[in-house]
Amino acid sequence: MSGSMAQPPAPSGVAAAAGAAGGASPLLQLADLQMYFPITSGVLVSRHVGDVRAVDGVSLTIEKGETVGLVGESGCGKSTVGRTILRLYRPTGGHIVFEGQEITTAEGSTLRGVRRRMQMIFQDPYASLNPRMTAAGIVSEPLEIHGVGTGRERRQRVRELLATVGLDPDYGDRYPHEFSGGQRQRIGVARALALHPDLIVADEPISALDVSIQAQIINLLERLQGEFGLTYLFIAHDLSVVRHISDRIAVMYLGRLVETATSRELYERPLHPYSVALLSAVPIPDPAIESRRRRIILIGDVPSPSNPPPGCHFHTRCWLRARLGNPERCVEEQPALREMASGHAVACHFAEEVEGSPEQVLQISGDSPGASVTAAAITPTTATTATTPPAPTPGALPAGPSTPQQPVPRRRERS
Amino acid sequence: MHLLSVNNLLVRFRTHDESVFAVNGVSLDLDEGETLGLVGESGCGKSVTNLAVMQLLPKPAGKIEGGEVVFQGRDLLSLDESEMRELRGKEIAMIFQDPMTSLNPVLTIEEQMVETIRAHRRVSKPEARARTLELLHTVGIPQPEARLRNFPHQFSGGMRQRVMIAMALALEPKLLIADEPTTALDVTIQAQVLDLLQRLTTERGTAVILITHDLGVVAGMTKRVNVMYAGFVVEAASTADLFARPRHPYTVGLLHSMPRLDAQPGEPLIPIEGVPPDLRRAPVGCPFAPRCAWRVEACWTAMPPLDPIEATQVIVTTGPNATHRIACWNPVTPEEAIAARPLRAGFEPAAPPTEAVS
Ligand SMILES: Nc1ncnc2c1ncn2[C@@H]1O[C@H](COP(=O)(O)OP(=O)(O)O)[C@@H](O)[C@H]1O
Ligand SMILES: Nc1ncnc2c1ncn2[C@@H]1O[C@H](COP(=O)(O)OP(=O)(O)O)[C@@H](O)[C@H]1O
Ligand code: SF4
Ligand SMILES: [Mg+2]
Ligand SMILES: [Mg+2]
């Protein structure tokens, strides 16, 4: 662990991290954040033989009230970023600044004070709730730990919270196994809300849920954000979900951010070869579009974060580098995250080449089927004949029945 | 004659204290070389339907209690275990979400592939080994020669799924059943695996039943779709037709509840309220009724048959011109499919009959 961490943070680092246009001070700033996990070997005396560089220099700013999405393949360090922000780990290097206060190495009561204002929602609504506690006990726990209110006030607050997340307050005395997956995730959300947090780190909060239930939870999170002025760091591997919920998106690859942009920009004009490949891989539920799209098939798996490729971490799988005749620069020099348009930063030496390329244009709409696609890495999806479906229009909620919240037997989600 | 016909299949799980009504009269046909998607949320009976076709239901709880399964004119339900074993792998192969469930962890890739090939084909060991190498090469395993002596756990998730595909295609089966083959993988790796699956099965003319909960995967990979809910097929159509003109309230609900990468910014999601039904209760009426905004009185008491959306002389069950069919007493109109709610003036979803509520 690097012991010398300047306090306050180097202004240049934080300035570089600033994303959206200014105003009041941001809620959270990460500057060159590093989180390494030591790899040790030896039975009696463990020797430090290397590090898993889970987070390797991440700079990111989150403004109050916004939702920032963090995406990337599994193992690229998303959860570690979230957990380090909540100071479940002590960072190896860099800075975490929460409302102007450096909390990188905070301890004791300072840390407890900050933790009240940051909460986490987890992926697995089965594993993250204590099976021996009732729903009310789970939601009440943070209040008890922080000594908030009398017993009676806490019970009242728990009922309010359960109602807020769409659960029947009378179900507070039931145990997690008596709820469905979606209802459990609501319990997790109620627990996260208990202490009136400012920032919620939602780590793959819907990945374990069924499609029809995912939308319920996404809508709940959006409603709560409006009601309580919450700020979200929304971690997920599914770009369509992240795009839906986020104002801005940060794309992560092997411990580093490779692109940050507004959701709209990232989708319309991705500038990092990795972002383009990620977007092109997301299936779209429309056979007509799928038949026109050109998919970039990345070769191989994500390399190990204990021994990442030198220079640009992505160079071993990069279609653009291959196209350009494998320039040495990608291997020798780490590309910095540089701003290419207002609020749109990219870490690629050759991002200019992505702009306007068939890959960038064809990754989603496939609107120019005549465009010459030369890269061997691009494979067409087989053609399907189809008429274009009616464009879904925003509509009001169905005048549907609101099924009473009913505990259902444990069921495996997504089998 | 179809390659595969499943008629009115009933599967129950019975234990001493309960029954699970897993598959409640599923019918589907498949022609040679066709790709059919089976889509629906977890627990709707996709895997059980296909395990029943393969006669791999967990015993003794899982029982086929009705219907027939005809493959290339043979009634599979009348075959004994040794005849089924001969058929599995050679005629019908299956790949799963978790390849470890079908790979033997203590055998090297070479050992299990050579064994599989030699169990069905009279070839020498060196011939089987050469075929194994060729297959690993075909599915894109780097340095296949060196990988032959590896055990399954030495491969990454994506590579393991490639090995599974190599094994499944080793005997050139007529039908490949792929049960959520990419659900556990990252999208980038999913794209690799689906691309491979599509290429190989198209080249060989292998028919595919692709089981998935992802409508996006269905849209890109299949020509025909059956949407399942609570052990029933509720909508069947060509893939193009299903996405262009969804008519069942559940299909419409699914389409509106998933965020799309190409959605208009700010477009709201319209979730399906409630939760899927408890399959331990015998189905009464349409299983979707409690969550359905279109339900009418009949929905609470009688299961609608899977009927054509328009009156027709002949029902075509396979191919690009398959008849669009739904099981619904009150089909969604095209305008309603866009709005995601009933648009008829004064329409209210029918209240449950008092005795049906428990
Ligand atoms: N507590 C830990 N100890 C050691 N290695 C870890 C720990 N947590 C995560 N890692 C490793 O760090 C890398 C990033 O993991 P993670 O942050 O969970 O990625 P993601 O959430 O993007 O899937 C992975 O290689 C993972 O194995
Ligand atoms: N071994 C089993 N014992 C009891 N019930 C089972 C068993 N396997 C599956 N089921 C039940 O059968 C129903 C259908 O399951 P399945 O076909 O696996 O669904 P999916 O559509 O997710 O593949 C579910 O309700 C499930 O709980
Ligand atoms: S820097 Fe090179 S290897 Fe990295 S993304 Fe850009 S072109 Fe590809
Ligand atoms: Mg994670
Ligand atoms: Mg299944």
PDB file of C-alpha atoms in Angstrom, chain A residues 70-180:
ATOM      1  CA  LEU A  70     -20.406   1.880 -14.898  1.00  0.00           C
ATOM      2  CA  VAL A  71     -20.160  -0.894 -17.502  1.00  0.00           C
ATOM      3  CA  GLY A  72     -17.660  -3.462 -18.648  1.00  0.00           C
ATOM      4  CA  GLU A  73     -17.130  -7.199 -18.841  1.00  0.00           C
ATOM      5  CA  SER A  74     -17.080  -9.188 -15.616  1.00  0.00           C
ATOM      6  CA  GLY A  75     -13.794  -9.043 -13.750  1.00  0.00           C
ATOM      7  CA  CYS A  76     -12.916  -5.577 -15.042  1.00  0.00           C
ATOM      8  CA  GLY A  77     -13.164  -4.025 -11.569  1.00  0.00           C
ATOM      9  CA  LYS A  78     -16.646  -2.450 -11.423  1.00  0.00           C
ATOM     10  CA  SER A  79     -17.629  -3.894  -8.052  1.00  0.00           C
ATOM     11  CA  THR A  80     -14.242  -3.048  -6.615  1.00  0.00           C
ATOM     12  CA  VAL A  81     -14.729   0.604  -7.617  1.00  0.00           C
ATOM     13  CA  GLY A  82     -18.093   0.592  -5.826  1.00  0.00           C
ATOM     14  CA  ARG A  83     -16.771  -1.077  -2.718  1.00  0.00           C
ATOM     15  CA  THR A  84     -13.742   1.169  -2.562  1.00  0.00           C
ATOM     16  CA  ILE A  85     -15.943   4.274  -2.785  1.00  0.00           C
ATOM     17  CA  LEU A  86     -17.866   2.990   0.234  1.00  0.00           C
ATOM     18  CA  ARG A  87     -14.487   2.488   1.843  1.00  0.00           C
ATOM     19  CA  LEU A  88     -15.039  -1.207   2.390  1.00  0.00           C
ATOM     20  CA  TYR A  89     -11.409  -1.287   1.254  1.00  0.00           C
ATOM     21  CA  ARG A  90      -8.538   1.044   1.911  1.00  0.00           C
ATOM     22  CA  PRO A  91      -7.371   2.212  -1.525  1.00  0.00           C
ATOM     23  CA  THR A  92      -3.859   1.413  -2.677  1.00  0.00           C
ATOM     24  CA  GLY A  93      -3.534   4.872  -4.165  1.00  0.00           C
ATOM     25  CA  GLY A  94      -5.377   7.907  -5.447  1.00  0.00           C
ATOM     26  CA  HIS A  95      -8.146   9.920  -3.844  1.00  0.00           C
ATOM     27  CA  ILE A  96     -11.801   9.648  -2.943  1.00  0.00           C
ATOM     28  CA  VAL A  97     -13.397  13.022  -2.226  1.00  0.00           C
ATOM     29  CA  PHE A  98     -16.988  13.092  -0.976  1.00  0.00           C
ATOM     30  CA  GLU A  99     -18.604  16.559  -0.946  1.00  0.00           C
ATOM     31  CA  GLY A 100     -15.187  18.159  -0.891  1.00  0.00           C
ATOM     32  CA  GLN A 101     -14.000  16.003   1.997  1.00  0.00           C
ATOM     33  CA  GLU A 102     -11.101  13.635   1.401  1.00  0.00           C
ATOM     34  CA  ILE A 103     -12.150  10.221   2.705  1.00  0.00           C
ATOM     35  CA  THR A 104      -9.411   8.122   1.106  1.00  0.00           C
ATOM     36  CA  THR A 105      -7.915   7.127   4.435  1.00  0.00           C
ATOM     37  CA  ALA A 106     -10.686   8.252   6.813  1.00  0.00           C
ATOM     38  CA  GLU A 107     -11.248   6.070   9.854  1.00  0.00           C
ATOM     39  CA  GLY A 108     -13.373   5.820  12.980  1.00  0.00           C
ATOM     40  CA  SER A 109     -16.162   8.315  13.489  1.00  0.00           C
ATOM     41  CA  THR A 110     -15.324  10.281  10.316  1.00  0.00           C
ATOM     42  CA  LEU A 111     -15.696   7.130   8.271  1.00  0.00           C
ATOM     43  CA  ARG A 112     -18.916   6.138  10.063  1.00  0.00           C
ATOM     44  CA  GLY A 113     -20.347   9.583   9.366  1.00  0.00           C
ATOM     45  CA  VAL A 114     -19.583   9.314   5.666  1.00  0.00           C
ATOM     46  CA  ARG A 115     -20.854   5.757   5.430  1.00  0.00           C
ATOM     47  CA  ARG A 116     -24.284   6.872   6.614  1.00  0.00           C
ATOM     48  CA  ARG A 117     -24.538   8.934   3.483  1.00  0.00           C
ATOM     49  CA  MET A 118     -23.455   6.240   1.050  1.00  0.00           C
ATOM     50  CA  GLN A 119     -25.290   2.957   0.707  1.00  0.00           C
ATOM     51  CA  MET A 120     -25.075  -0.081  -1.519  1.00  0.00           C
ATOM     52  CA  ILE A 121     -27.654  -2.304  -3.229  1.00  0.00           C
ATOM     53  CA  PHE A 122     -26.367  -5.705  -4.241  1.00  0.00           C
ATOM     54  CA  GLN A 123     -26.965  -8.059  -7.130  1.00  0.00           C
ATOM     55  CA  ASP A 124     -28.099 -11.121  -5.316  1.00  0.00           C
ATOM     56  CA  PRO A 125     -31.253 -10.507  -3.323  1.00  0.00           C
ATOM     57  CA  TYR A 126     -30.839 -13.995  -1.826  1.00  0.00           C
ATOM     58  CA  ALA A 127     -27.295 -13.779  -0.577  1.00  0.00           C
ATOM     59  CA  SER A 128     -27.379 -10.158   0.539  1.00  0.00           C
ATOM     60  CA  LEU A 129     -30.216 -10.510   3.067  1.00  0.00           C
ATOM     61  CA  ASN A 130     -29.692 -12.327   6.347  1.00  0.00           C
ATOM     62  CA  PRO A 131     -32.065 -15.329   6.164  1.00  0.00           C
ATOM     63  CA  ARG A 132     -32.536 -15.352   9.950  1.00  0.00           C
ATOM     64  CA  MET A 133     -33.769 -11.772  10.162  1.00  0.00           C
ATOM     65  CA  THR A 134     -37.263 -10.556   9.342  1.00  0.00           C
ATOM     66  CA  ALA A 135     -37.761  -7.972   6.612  1.00  0.00           C
ATOM     67  CA  ALA A 136     -38.395  -5.328   9.297  1.00  0.00           C
ATOM     68  CA  GLY A 137     -35.243  -6.374  11.164  1.00  0.00           C
ATOM     69  CA  ILE A 138     -33.157  -6.078   8.004  1.00  0.00           C
ATOM     70  CA  VAL A 139     -34.474  -2.618   7.167  1.00  0.00           C
ATOM     71  CA  SER A 140     -34.160  -1.482  10.780  1.00  0.00           C
ATOM     72  CA  GLU A 141     -30.569  -2.679  11.223  1.00  0.00           C
ATOM     73  CA  PRO A 142     -28.778   0.410   9.855  1.00  0.00           C
ATOM     74  CA  LEU A 143     -30.974   2.598  12.097  1.00  0.00           C
ATOM     75  CA  GLU A 144     -29.950   0.561  15.121  1.00  0.00           C
ATOM     76  CA  ILE A 145     -26.260   0.542  14.220  1.00  0.00           C
ATOM     77  CA  HIS A 146     -26.286   4.318  13.902  1.00  0.00           C
ATOM     78  CA  GLY A 147     -28.517   4.744  16.975  1.00  0.00           C
ATOM     79  CA  VAL A 148     -31.270   6.556  15.110  1.00  0.00           C
ATOM     80  CA  GLY A 149     -34.564   7.108  16.974  1.00  0.00           C
ATOM     81  CA  THR A 150     -36.332   5.184  19.706  1.00  0.00           C
ATOM     82  CA  GLY A 151     -37.607   1.662  19.188  1.00  0.00           C
ATOM     83  CA  ARG A 152     -41.053   2.979  18.376  1.00  0.00           C
ATOM     84  CA  GLU A 153     -39.789   5.591  15.949  1.00  0.00           C
ATOM     85  CA  ARG A 154     -37.688   2.980  14.210  1.00  0.00           C
ATOM     86  CA  ARG A 155     -40.665   0.641  13.839  1.00  0.00           C
ATOM     87  CA  GLN A 156     -42.675   3.473  12.334  1.00  0.00           C
ATOM     88  CA  ARG A 157     -39.846   4.396   9.970  1.00  0.00           C
ATOM     89  CA  VAL A 158     -39.499   0.775   8.832  1.00  0.00           C
ATOM     90  CA  ARG A 159     -43.211   0.653   7.958  1.00  0.00           C
ATOM     91  CA  GLU A 160     -42.831   3.857   5.959  1.00  0.00           C
ATOM     92  CA  LEU A 161     -39.804   2.499   4.148  1.00  0.00           C
ATOM     93  CA  LEU A 162     -41.498  -0.768   3.227  1.00  0.00           C
ATOM     94  CA  ALA A 163     -44.466   1.157   1.846  1.00  0.00           C
ATOM     95  CA  THR A 164     -42.102   3.470  -0.069  1.00  0.00           C
ATOM     96  CA  VAL A 165     -40.553   0.559  -1.945  1.00  0.00           C
ATOM     97  CA  GLY A 166     -43.949  -0.971  -2.702  1.00  0.00           C
ATOM     98  CA  LEU A 167     -44.160  -3.646  -0.038  1.00  0.00           C
ATOM     99  CA  ASP A 168     -47.030  -4.176   2.373  1.00  0.00           C
ATOM    100  CA  PRO A 169     -45.796  -2.857   5.760  1.00  0.00           C
ATOM    101  CA  ASP A 170     -47.630  -5.731   7.449  1.00  0.00           C
ATOM    102  CA  TYR A 171     -45.206  -8.158   5.799  1.00  0.00           C
ATOM    103  CA  GLY A 172     -42.377  -6.807   7.925  1.00  0.00           C
ATOM    104  CA  ASP A 173     -42.439  -9.850  10.184  1.00  0.00           C
ATOM    105  CA  ARG A 174     -41.786 -12.281   7.329  1.00  0.00           C
ATOM    106  CA  TYR A 175     -38.434 -13.800   6.481  1.00  0.00           C
ATOM    107  CA  PRO A 176     -36.525 -13.354   3.176  1.00  0.00           C
ATOM    108  CA  HIS A 177     -37.402 -16.826   1.886  1.00  0.00           C
ATOM    109  CA  GLU A 178     -41.090 -15.904   2.027  1.00  0.00           C
ATOM    110  CA  PHE A 179     -40.586 -13.209  -0.619  1.00  0.00           C
ATOM    111  CA  SER A 180     -39.996 -13.422  -4.360  1.00  0.00           C
TER     112      SER A 180
END
